[in-house]
mmCIF file of C-alpha atoms and ligand atoms in Angstrom:
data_model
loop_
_atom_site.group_PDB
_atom_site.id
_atom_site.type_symbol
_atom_site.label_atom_id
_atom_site.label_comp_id
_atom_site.label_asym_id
_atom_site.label_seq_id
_atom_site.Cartn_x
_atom_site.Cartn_y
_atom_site.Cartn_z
ATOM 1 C CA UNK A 212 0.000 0.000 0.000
ATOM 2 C CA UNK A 213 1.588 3.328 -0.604
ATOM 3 C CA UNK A 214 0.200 6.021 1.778
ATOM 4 C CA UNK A 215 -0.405 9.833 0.372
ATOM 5 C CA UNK A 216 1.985 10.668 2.782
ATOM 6 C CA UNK A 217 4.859 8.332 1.294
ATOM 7 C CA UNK A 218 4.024 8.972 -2.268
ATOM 8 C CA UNK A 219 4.555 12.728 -1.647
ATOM 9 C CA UNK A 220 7.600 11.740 -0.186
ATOM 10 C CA UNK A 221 9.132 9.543 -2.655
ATOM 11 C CA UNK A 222 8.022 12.219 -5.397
ATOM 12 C CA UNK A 223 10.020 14.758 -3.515
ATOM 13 C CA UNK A 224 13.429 12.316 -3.992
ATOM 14 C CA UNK A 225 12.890 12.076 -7.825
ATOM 15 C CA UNK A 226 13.791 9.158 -9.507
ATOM 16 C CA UNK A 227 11.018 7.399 -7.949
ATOM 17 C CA UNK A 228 10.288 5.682 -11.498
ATOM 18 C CA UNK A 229 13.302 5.041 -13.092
ATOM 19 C CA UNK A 230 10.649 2.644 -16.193
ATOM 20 C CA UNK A 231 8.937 6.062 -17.149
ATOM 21 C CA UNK A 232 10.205 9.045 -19.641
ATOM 22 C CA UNK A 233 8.371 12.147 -17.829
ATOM 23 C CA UNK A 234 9.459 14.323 -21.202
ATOM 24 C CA UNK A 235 8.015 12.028 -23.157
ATOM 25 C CA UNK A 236 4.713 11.748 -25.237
ATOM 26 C CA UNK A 237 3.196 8.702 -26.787
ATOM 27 C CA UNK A 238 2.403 10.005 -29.939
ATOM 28 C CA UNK A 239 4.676 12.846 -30.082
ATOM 29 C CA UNK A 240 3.990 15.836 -31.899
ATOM 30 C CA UNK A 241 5.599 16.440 -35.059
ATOM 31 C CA UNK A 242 4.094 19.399 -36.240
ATOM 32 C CA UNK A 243 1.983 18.387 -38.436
ATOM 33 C CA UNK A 244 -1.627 18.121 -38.167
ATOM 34 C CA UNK A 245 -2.495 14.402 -37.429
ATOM 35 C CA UNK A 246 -6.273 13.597 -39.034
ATOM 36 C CA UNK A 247 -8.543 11.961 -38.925
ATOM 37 C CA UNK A 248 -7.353 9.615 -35.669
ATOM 38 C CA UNK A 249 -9.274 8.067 -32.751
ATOM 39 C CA UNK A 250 -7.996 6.718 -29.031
ATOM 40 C CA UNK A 251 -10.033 4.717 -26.999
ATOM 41 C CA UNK A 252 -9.539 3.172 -23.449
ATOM 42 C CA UNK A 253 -8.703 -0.325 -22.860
ATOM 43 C CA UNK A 254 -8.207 -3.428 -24.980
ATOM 44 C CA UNK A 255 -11.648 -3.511 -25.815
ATOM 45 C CA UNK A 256 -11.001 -0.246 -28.259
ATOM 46 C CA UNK A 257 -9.234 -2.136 -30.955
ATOM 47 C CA UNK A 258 -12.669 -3.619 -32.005
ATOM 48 C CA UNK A 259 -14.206 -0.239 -31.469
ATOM 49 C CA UNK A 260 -11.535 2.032 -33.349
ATOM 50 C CA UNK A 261 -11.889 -0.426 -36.386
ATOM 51 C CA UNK A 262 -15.422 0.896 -36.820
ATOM 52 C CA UNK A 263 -15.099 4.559 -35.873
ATOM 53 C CA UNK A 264 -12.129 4.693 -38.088
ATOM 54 C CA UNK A 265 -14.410 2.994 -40.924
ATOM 55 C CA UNK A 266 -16.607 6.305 -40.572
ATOM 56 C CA UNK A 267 -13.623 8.753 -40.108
ATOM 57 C CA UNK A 268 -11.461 7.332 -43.358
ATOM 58 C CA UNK A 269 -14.892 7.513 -45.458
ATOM 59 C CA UNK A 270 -14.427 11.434 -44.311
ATOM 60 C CA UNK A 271 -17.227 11.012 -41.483
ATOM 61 C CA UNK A 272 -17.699 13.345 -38.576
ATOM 62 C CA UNK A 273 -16.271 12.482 -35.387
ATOM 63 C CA UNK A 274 -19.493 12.438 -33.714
ATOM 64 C CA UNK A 275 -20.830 9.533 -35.740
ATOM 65 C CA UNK A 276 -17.499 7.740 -35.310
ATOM 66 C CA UNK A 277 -17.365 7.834 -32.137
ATOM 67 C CA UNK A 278 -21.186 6.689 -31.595
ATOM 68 C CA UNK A 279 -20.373 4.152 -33.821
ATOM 69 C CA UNK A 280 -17.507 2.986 -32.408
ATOM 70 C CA UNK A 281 -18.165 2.594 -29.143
ATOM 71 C CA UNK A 282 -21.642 0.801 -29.816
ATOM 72 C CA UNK A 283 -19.490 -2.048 -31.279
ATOM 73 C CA UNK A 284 -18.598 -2.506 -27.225
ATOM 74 C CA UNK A 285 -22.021 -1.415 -26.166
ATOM 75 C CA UNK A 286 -23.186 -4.838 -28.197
ATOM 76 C CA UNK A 287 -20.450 -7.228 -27.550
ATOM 77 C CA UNK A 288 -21.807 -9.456 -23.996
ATOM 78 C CA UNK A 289 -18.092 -10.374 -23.483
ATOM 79 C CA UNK A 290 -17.365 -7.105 -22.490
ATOM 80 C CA UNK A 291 -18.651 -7.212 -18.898
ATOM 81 C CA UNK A 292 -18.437 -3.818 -18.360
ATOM 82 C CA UNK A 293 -20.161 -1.564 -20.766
ATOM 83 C CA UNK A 294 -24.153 -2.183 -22.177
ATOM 84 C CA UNK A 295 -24.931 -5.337 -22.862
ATOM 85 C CA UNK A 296 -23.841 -8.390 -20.700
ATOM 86 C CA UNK A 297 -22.303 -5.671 -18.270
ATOM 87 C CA UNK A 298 -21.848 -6.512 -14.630
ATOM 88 C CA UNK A 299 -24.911 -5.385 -12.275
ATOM 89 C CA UNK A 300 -25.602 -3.524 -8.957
ATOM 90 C CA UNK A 301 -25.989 -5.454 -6.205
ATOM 91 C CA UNK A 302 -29.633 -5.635 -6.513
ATOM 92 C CA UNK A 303 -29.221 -7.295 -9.908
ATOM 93 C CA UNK A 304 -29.912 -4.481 -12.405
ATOM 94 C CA UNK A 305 -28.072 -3.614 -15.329
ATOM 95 C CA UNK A 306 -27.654 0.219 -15.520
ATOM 96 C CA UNK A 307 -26.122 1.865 -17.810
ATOM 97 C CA UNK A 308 -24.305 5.610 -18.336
ATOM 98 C CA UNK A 309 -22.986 6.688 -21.243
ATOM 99 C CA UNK A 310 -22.393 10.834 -22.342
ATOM 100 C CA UNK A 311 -21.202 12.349 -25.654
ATOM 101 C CA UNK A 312 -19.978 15.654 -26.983
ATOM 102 C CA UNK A 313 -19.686 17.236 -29.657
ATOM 103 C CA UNK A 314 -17.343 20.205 -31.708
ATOM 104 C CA UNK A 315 -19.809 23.207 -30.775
ATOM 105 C CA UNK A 316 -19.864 21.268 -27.188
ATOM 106 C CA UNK A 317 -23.152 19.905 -27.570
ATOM 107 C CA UNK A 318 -23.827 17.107 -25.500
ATOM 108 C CA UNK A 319 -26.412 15.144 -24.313
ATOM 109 C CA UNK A 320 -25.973 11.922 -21.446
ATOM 110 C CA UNK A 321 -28.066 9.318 -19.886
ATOM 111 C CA UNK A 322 -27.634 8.135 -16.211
ATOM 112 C CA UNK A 323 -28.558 4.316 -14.546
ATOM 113 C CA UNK A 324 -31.018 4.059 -17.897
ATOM 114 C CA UNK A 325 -32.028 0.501 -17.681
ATOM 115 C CA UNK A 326 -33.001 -1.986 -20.232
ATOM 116 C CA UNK A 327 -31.308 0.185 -23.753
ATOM 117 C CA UNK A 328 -28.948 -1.905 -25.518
ATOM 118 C CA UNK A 329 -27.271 1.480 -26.665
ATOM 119 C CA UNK A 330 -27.389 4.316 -23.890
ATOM 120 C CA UNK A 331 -24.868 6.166 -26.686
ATOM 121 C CA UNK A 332 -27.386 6.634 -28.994
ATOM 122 C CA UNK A 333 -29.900 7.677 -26.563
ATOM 123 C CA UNK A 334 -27.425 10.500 -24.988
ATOM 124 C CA UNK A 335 -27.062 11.424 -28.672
ATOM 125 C CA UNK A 336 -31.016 11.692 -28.699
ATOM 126 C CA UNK A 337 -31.000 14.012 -25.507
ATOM 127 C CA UNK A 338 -28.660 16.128 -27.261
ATOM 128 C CA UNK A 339 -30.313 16.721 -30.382
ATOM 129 C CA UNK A 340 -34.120 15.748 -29.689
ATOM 130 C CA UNK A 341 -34.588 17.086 -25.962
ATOM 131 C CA UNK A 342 -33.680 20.592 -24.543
ATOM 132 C CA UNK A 343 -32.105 18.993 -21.618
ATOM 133 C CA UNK A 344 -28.485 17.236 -21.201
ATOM 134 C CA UNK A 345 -29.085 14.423 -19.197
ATOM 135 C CA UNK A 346 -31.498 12.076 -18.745
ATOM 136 C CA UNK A 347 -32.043 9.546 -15.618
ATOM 137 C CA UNK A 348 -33.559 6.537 -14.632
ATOM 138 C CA UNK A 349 -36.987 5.866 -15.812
ATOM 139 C CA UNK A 350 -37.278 9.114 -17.216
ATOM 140 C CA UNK A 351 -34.271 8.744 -19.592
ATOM 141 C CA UNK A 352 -36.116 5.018 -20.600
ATOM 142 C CA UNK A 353 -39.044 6.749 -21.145
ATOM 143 C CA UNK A 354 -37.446 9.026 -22.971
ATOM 144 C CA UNK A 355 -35.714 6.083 -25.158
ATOM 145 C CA UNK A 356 -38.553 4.550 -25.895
ATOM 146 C CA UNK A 357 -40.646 7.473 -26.978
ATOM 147 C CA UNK A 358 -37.730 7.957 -29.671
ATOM 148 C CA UNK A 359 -38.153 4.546 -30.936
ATOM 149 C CA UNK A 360 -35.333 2.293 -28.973
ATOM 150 C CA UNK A 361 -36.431 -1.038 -28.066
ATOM 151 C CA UNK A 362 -36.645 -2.759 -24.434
ATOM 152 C CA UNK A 363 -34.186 -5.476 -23.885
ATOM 153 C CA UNK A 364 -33.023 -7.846 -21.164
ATOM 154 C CA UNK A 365 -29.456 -6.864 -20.726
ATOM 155 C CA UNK A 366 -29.045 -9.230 -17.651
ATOM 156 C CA UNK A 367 -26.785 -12.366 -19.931
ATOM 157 C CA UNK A 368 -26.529 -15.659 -18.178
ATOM 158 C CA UNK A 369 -23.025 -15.120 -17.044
ATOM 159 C CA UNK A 370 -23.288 -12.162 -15.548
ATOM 160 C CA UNK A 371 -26.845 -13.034 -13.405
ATOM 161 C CA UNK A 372 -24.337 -16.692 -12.461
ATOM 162 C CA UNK A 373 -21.492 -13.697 -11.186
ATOM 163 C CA UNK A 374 -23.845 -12.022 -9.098
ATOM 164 C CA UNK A 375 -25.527 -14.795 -7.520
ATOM 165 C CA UNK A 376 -22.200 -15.983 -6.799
ATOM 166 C CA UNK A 377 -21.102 -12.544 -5.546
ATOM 167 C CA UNK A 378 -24.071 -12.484 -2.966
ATOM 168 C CA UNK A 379 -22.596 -14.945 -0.878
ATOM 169 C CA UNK A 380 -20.361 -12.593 0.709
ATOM 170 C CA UNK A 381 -22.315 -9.153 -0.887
ATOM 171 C CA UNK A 382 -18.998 -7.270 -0.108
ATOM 172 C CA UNK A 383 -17.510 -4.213 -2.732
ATOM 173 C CA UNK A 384 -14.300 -4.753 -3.118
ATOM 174 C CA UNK A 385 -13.309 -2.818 -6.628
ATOM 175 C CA UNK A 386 -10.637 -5.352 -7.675
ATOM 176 C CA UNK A 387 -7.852 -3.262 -10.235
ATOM 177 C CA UNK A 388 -8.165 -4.047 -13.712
ATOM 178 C CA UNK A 389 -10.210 -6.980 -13.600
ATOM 179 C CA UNK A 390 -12.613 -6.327 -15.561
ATOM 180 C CA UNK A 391 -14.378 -4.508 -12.824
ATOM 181 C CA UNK A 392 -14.396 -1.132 -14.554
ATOM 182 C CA UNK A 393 -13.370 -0.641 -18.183
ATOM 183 C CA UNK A 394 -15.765 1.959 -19.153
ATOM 184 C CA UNK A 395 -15.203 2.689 -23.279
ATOM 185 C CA UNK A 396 -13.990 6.045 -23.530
ATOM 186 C CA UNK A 397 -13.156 7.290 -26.736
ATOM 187 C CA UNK A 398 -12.356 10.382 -28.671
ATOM 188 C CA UNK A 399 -12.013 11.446 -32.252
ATOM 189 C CA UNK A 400 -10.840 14.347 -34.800
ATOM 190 C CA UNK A 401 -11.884 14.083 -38.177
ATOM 191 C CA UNK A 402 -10.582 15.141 -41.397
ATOM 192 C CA UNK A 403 -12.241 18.236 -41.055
ATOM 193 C CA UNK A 404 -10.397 18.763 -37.932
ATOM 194 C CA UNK A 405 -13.664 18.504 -35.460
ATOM 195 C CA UNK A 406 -13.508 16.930 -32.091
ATOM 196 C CA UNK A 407 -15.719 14.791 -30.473
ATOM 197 C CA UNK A 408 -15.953 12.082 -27.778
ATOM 198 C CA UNK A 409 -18.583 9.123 -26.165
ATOM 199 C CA UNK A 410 -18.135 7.862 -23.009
ATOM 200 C CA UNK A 411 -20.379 4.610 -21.959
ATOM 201 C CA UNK A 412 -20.273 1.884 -19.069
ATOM 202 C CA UNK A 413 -22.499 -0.512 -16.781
ATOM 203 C CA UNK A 414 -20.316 1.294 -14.003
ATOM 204 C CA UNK A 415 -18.968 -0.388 -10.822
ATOM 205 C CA UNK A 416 -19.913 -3.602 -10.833
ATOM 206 C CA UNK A 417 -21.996 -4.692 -7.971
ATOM 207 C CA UNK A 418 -22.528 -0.587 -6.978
ATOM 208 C CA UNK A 419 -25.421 0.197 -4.619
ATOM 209 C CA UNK A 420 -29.081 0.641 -7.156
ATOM 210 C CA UNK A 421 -29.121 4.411 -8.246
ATOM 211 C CA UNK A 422 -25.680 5.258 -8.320
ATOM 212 C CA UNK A 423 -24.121 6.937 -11.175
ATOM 213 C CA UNK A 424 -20.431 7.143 -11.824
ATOM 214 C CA UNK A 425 -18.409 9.619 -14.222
ATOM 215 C CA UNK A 426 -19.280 8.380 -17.448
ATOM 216 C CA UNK A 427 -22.272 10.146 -18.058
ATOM 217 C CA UNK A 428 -20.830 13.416 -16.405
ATOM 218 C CA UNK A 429 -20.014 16.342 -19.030
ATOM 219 C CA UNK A 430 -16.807 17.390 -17.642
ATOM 220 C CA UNK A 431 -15.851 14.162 -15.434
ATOM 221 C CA UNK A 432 -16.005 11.378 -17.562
ATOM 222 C CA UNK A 433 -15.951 13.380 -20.899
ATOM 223 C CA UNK A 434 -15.338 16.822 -22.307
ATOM 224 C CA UNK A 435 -14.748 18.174 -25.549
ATOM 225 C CA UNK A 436 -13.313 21.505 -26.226
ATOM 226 C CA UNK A 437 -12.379 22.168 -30.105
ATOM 227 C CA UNK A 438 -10.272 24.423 -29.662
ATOM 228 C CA UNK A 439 -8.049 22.712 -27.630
ATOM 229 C CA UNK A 440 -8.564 19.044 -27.341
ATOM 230 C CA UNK A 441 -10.994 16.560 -25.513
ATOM 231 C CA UNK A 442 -10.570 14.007 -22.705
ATOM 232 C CA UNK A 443 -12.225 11.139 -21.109
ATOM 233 C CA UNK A 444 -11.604 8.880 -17.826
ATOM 234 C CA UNK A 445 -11.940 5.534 -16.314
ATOM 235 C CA UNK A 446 -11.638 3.425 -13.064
ATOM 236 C CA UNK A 447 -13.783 4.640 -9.968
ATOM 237 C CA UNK A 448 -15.865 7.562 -11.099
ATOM 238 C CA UNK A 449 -16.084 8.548 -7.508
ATOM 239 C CA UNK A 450 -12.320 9.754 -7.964
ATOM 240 C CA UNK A 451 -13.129 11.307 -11.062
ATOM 241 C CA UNK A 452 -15.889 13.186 -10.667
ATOM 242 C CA UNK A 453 -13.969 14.899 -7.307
ATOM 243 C CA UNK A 454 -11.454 16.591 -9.772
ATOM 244 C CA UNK A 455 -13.995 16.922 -12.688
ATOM 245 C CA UNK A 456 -11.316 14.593 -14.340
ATOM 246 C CA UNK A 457 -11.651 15.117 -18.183
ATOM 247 C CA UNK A 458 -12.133 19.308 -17.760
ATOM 248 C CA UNK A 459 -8.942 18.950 -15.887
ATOM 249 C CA UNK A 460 -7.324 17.429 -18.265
ATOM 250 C CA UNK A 461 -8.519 19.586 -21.559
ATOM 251 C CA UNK A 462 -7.506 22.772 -18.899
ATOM 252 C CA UNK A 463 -4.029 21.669 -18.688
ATOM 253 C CA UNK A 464 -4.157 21.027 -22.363
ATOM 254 C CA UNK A 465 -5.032 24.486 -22.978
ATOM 255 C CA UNK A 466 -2.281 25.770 -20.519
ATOM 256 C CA UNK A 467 0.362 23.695 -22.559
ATOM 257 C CA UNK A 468 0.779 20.559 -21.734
ATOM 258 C CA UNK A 469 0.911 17.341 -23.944
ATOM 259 C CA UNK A 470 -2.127 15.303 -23.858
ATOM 260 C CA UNK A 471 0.369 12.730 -22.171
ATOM 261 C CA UNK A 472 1.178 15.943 -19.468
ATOM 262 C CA UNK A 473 -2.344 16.672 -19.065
ATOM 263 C CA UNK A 474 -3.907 13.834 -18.060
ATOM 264 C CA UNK A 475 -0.770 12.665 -16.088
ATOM 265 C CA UNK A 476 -1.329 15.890 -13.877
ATOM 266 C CA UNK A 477 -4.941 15.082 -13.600
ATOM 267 C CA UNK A 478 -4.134 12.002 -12.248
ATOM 268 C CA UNK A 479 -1.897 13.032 -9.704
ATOM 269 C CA UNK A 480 -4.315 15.883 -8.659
ATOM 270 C CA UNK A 481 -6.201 12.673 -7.541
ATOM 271 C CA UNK A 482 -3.396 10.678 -5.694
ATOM 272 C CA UNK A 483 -2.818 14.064 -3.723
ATOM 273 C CA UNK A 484 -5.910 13.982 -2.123
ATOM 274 C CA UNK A 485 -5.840 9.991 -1.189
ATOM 275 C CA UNK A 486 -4.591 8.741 1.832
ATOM 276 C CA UNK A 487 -4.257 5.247 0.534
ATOM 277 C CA UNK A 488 -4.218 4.250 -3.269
ATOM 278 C CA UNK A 489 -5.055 0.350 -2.543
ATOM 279 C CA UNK A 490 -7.352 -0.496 -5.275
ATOM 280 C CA UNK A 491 -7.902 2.541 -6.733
ATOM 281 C CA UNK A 492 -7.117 2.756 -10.347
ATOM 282 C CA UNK A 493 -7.925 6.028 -12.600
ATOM 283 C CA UNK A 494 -6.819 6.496 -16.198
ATOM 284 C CA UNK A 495 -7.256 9.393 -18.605
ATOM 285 C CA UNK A 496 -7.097 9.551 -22.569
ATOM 286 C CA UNK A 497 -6.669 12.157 -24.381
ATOM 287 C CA UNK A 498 -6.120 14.182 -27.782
ATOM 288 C CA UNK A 499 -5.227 17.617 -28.794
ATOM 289 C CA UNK A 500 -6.765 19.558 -31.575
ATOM 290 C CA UNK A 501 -3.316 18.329 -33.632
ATOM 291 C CA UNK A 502 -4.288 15.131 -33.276
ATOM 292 C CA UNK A 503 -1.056 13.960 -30.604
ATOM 293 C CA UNK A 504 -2.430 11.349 -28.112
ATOM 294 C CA UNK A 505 -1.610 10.018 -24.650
ATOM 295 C CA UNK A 506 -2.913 8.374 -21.643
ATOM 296 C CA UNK A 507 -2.085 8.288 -18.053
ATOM 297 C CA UNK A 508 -3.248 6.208 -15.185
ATOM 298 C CA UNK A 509 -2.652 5.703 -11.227
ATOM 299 C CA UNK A 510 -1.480 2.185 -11.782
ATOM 300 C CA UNK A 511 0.106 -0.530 -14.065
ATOM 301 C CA UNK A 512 -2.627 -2.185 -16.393
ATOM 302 C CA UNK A 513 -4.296 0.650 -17.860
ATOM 303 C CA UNK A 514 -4.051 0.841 -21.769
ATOM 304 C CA UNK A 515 -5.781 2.300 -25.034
ATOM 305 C CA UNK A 516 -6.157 2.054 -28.939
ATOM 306 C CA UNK A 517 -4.785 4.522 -31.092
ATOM 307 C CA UNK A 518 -6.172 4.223 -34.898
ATOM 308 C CA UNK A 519 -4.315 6.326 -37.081
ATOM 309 C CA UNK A 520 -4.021 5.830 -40.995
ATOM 310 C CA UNK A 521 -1.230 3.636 -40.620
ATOM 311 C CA UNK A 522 -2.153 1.245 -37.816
ATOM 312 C CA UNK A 523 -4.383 0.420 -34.965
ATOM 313 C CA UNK A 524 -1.856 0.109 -32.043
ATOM 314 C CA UNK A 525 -3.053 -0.951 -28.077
ATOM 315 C CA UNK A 526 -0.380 1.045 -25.682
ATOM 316 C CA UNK A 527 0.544 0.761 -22.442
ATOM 317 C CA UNK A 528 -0.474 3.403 -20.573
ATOM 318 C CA UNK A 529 2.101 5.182 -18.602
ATOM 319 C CA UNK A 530 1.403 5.318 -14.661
ATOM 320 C CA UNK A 531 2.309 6.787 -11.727
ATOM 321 C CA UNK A 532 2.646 3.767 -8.593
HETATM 322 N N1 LIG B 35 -15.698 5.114 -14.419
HETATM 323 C C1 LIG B 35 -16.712 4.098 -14.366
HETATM 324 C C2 LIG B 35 -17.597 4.278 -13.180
HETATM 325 O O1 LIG B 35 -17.119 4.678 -12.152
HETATM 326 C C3 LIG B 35 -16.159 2.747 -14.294
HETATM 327 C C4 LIG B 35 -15.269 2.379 -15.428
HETATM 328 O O2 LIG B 35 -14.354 3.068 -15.816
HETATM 329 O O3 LIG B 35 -15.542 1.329 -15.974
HETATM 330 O O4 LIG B 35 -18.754 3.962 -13.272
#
């Protein structure tokens, strides 16, 4: 376990993490505008690159890339973390957040909407079919339906089996990086050089009925600023929504940091108000309006596709403990 208190001290001592290149970027900068290109977190965003970038090389908008990206995830039950087949609350239900944004930072978002194989497009509904930004609970479902989504059992087999199992003991334990909380984050600039970003999960597995994480939070678990870049975050929303994560992040951008920089400080904005760091894990994508990328997280296992036009790479995020 490493204590606030030992982390600032370590930090103080430098050299702390001899395996990391502080100067550097992932995707550094070369001057050169790089479009169209999308990021998304975790392994999970190979799959969902391949179809946003399908959209983006056909000269698409951003915004439809990355709603059509990450419903690729939103339909796939082996992801146990986002839409269908996703992990539940402890009371059994499958609820769902998802938020998206767009270049004039529209944005519409859906909280613990139950039942909606694609929360995405829903959010994308709110934004252009309601005068409101977010949508929760029944009322987002309502809402859904009235726009012509169908009901659907998102409860699979395996995941009902995993929470009856998980019952026996009932406790919540966030365990890092398994599969516990890989939200699908991603973000996009097109070749007209337009931002955008989605953001969806099934949140903390095994969370208490009613509670809603980051994802669907305009300026936690996504923003989008065109002029400067656009952000999004995963792990324990609770820790991202106390720094209003993915703001942070396009802030920093805007002061001058690399997207690498940015959402490196963001994350150590959030170790310096911890105590203890034991099973918390945070990462942060992000992109700049020239199309460089990085990522950041709190601990080892984080990572993220990058689909550019030459290749659709999964990197290591960089981390801090
Ligand atoms: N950030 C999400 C939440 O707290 C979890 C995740 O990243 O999967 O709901």
């Amino acid at each position: 376990m490493i204590s606030r208190k030992n982390f600032l001290k370590i930090s103080a001592l430098g050299g702390l993490f001899p395996f990391q290149d502080w100067a550097s970027s992932s995707h550094s900068f070369s001057g050169k505008i790089k479009k169209p290109i999308v990021i998304s977190t975790w392994r999970h965003g190979v799959k969902a690159n391949n179809a946003a970038w399908k959209v983006l090389n056909e000269g698409g908008s951003a915004l439809d890339a990355v709603e059509t990206g990450v419903r690729v995830t939103e339909a796939d039950s082996e992801v146990r973390t986002v839409g269908y087949g996703g992990r539940p609350d402890r009371d059994g239900f499958v609820t769902l957040d998802a938020c998206i944004m767009d270049e004039q930072q529209e944005c519409g978002s859906v909280g613990a909407i139950q039942h909606i194989m694609h929360p995405i497009s829903v959010a994308r509904k709110v934004k252009e079919n309601s005068p409101h930004v977010m949508l929760v609970g029944q009322g987002a479902v309502d809402f859904a339906l009235d726009q012509g989504f169908k009901k659907k059992d998102l409860l699979t087999e395996k995941s009902r089996k995993e929470w009856e199992q998980w019952k026996k003991n009932a406790n919540y334990e966030p365990k890092v990086n398994i599969e516990n909380h890989d939200t699908i984050g991603m973000l996009a600039l097109d070749s007209e050089g337009n931002l955008s970003g989605a953001c969806t999960t099934s949140g903390m597995a095994w969370k208490m009925h009613g509670r809603i994480g980051d994802s669907p939070l305009i300026g936690s678990g996504l923003y989008v600023d065109n002029e400067v870049g656009a952000a999004s975050g995963t792990g324990v929303g609770e820790e991202i929504i106390r720094v209003c994560g993915s703001h942070l992040v396009v802030e920093n951008m805007r002061r001058g940091d690399s997207p690498e920089q940015a959402c490196k400080n963001a994350v150590e904005r959030i170790v310096a108000n911890k105590d203890t760091l034991e099973n918390t894990q945070v990462g942060f994508i992000a992109i700049s309006k020239q199309g460089q990328v990085g990522g950041y997280s709190i601990q080892q296992g984080f990572n993220y596709a990058v689909h550019d036009d030459t290749d659709n790479q999964l990197i290591d995020s960089k981390y801090l403990v």
